mmCIF file of C-alpha atoms in Angstrom:
data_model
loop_
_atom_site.group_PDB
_atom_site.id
_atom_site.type_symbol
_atom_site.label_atom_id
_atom_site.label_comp_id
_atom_site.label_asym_id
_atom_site.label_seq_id
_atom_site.Cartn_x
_atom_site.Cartn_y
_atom_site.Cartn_z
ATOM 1 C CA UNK E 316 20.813 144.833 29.041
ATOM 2 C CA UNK E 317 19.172 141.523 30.609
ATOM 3 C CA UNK E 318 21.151 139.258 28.912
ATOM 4 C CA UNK E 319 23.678 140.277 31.068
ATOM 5 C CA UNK E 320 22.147 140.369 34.463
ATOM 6 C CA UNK E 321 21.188 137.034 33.626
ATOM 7 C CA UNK E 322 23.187 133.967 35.347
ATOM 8 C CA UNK E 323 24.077 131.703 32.533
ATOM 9 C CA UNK E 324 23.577 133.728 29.975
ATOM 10 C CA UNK E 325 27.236 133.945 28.146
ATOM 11 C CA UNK E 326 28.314 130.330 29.655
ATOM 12 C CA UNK E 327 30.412 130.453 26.681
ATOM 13 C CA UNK E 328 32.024 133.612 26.880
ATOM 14 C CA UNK E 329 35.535 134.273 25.980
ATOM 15 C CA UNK E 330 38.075 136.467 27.044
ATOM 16 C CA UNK E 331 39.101 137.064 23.777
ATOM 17 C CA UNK E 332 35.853 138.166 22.463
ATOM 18 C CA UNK E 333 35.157 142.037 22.200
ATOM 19 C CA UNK E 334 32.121 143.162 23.272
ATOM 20 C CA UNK E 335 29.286 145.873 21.474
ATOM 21 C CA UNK E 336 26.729 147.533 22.905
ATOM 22 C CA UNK E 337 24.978 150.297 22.459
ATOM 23 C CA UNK E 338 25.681 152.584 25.882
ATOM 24 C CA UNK E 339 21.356 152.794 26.608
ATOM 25 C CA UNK E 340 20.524 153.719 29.825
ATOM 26 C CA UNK E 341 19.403 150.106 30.850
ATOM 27 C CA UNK E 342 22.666 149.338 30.104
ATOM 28 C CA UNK E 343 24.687 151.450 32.515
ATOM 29 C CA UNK E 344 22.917 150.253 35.189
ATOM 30 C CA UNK E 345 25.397 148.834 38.419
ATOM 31 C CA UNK E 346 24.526 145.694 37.332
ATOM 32 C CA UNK E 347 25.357 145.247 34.013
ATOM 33 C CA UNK E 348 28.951 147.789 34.177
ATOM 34 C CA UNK E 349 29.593 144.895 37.023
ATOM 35 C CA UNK E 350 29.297 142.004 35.057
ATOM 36 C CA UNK E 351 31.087 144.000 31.673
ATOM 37 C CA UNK E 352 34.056 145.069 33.932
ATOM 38 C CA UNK E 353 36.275 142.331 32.889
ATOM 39 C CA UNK E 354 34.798 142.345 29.298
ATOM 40 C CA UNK E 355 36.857 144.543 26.705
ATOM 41 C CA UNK E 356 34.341 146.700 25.048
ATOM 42 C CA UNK E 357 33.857 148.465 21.825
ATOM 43 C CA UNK E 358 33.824 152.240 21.740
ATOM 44 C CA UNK E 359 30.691 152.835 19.939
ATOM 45 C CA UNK E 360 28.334 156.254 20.457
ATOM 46 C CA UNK E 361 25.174 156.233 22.153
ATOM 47 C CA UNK E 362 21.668 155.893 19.977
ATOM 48 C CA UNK E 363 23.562 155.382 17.227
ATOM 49 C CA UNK E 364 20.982 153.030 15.365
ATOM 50 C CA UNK E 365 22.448 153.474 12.069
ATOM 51 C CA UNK E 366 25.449 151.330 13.406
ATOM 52 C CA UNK E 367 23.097 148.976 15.944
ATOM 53 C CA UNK E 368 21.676 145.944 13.192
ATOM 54 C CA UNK E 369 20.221 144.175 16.408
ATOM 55 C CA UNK E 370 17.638 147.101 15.693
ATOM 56 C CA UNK E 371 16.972 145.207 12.191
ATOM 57 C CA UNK E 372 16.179 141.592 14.321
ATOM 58 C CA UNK E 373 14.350 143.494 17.235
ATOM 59 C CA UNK E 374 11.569 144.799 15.516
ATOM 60 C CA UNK E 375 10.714 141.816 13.318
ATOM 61 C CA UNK E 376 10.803 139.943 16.105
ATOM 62 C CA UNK E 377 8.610 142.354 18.206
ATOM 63 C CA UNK E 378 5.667 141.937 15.539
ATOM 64 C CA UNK E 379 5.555 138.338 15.562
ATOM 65 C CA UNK E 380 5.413 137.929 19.436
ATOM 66 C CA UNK E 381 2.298 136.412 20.216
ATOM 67 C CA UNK E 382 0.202 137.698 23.418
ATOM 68 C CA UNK E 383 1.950 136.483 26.256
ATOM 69 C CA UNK E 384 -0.723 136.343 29.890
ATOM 70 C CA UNK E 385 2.372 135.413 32.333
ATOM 71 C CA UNK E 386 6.313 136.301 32.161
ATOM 72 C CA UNK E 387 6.939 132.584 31.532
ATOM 73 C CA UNK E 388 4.491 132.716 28.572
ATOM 74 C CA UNK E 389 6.116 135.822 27.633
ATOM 75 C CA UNK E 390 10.097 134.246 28.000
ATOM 76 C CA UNK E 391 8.972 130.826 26.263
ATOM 77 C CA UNK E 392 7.434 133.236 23.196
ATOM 78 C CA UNK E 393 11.051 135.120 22.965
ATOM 79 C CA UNK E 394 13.180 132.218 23.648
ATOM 80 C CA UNK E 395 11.393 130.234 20.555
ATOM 81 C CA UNK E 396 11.320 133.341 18.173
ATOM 82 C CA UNK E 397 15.170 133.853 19.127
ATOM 83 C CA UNK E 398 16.289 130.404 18.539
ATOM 84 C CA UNK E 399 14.556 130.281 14.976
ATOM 85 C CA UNK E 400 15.606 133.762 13.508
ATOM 86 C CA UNK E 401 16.802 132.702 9.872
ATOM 87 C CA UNK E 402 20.500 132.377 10.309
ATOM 88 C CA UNK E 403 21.584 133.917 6.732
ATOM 89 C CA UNK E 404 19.306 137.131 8.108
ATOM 90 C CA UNK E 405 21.618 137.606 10.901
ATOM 91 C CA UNK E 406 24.769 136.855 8.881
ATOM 92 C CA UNK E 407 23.728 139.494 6.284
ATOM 93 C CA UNK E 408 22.921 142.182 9.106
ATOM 94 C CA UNK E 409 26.394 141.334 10.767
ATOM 95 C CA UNK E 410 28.148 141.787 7.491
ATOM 96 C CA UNK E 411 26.888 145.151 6.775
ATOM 97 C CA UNK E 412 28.109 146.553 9.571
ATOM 98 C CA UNK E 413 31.702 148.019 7.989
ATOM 99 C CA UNK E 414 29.630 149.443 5.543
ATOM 100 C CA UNK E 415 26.996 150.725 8.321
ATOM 101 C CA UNK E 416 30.331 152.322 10.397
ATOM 102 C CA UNK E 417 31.873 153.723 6.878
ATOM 103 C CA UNK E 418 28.710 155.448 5.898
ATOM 104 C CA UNK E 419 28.491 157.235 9.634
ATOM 105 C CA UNK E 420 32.292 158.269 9.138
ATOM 106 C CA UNK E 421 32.207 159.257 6.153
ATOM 107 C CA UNK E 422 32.596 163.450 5.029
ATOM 108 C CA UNK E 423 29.282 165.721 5.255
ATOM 109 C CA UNK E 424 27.635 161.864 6.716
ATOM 110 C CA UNK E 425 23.933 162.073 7.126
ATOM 111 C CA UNK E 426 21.360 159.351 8.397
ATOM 112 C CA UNK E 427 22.158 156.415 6.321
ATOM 113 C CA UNK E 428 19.850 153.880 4.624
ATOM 114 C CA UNK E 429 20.382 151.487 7.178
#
């Protein structure tokens, strides 16, 4: 999770706010249970992509990144393509997800579509 071993990075963050994520390995690490210690999170199985629509953002955004020759090439690249994903995109993504967690609870639930 580098966002969150990142200084800065939730300047913004409140208290109130309930935190997802996705329990990866990266995400365990010392560093990032530190900073999420005084964050309340939101149970939520590991790998569970069907519930995860960052996954839906991610790989778009993985196509389009241009060749990067230096980290700061490569952080410029992501920083641009972040601040311009379509809005409405990640509005729609963010409202499927009671549908996403519905379909995963759901009797005899298989993969879902998502």
């Amino acid at each position: 999770m580098t966002v969150l071993t990142t200084r800065g990075t939730f300047p913004k963050w409140s208290s109130r706010g309930i935190f997802q994520q996705d329990n990866a390995r990266p995400h365990t690490a010392r560093v990032s249970q530190d900073f999420l210690r005084h964050v309340q999170i939101l149970p939520w199985p590991a790998r569970a992509l069907d519930l995860s629509p960052i996954q839906n953002v991610w790989d778009p955004l993985k196509r389009q990144m241009p060749l990067s020759h230096s980290v700061h090439d490569l952080k410029v690249a992501i920083q641009d393509l972040w601040v311009h994903l379509p809005q409405d995109n990640t509005r729609r993504l963010i409202n499927t997800i009671p549908d996403r967690v519905a379909a995963c609870i759901a009797p005899g639930a298989v993969p879902t579509l998502y």
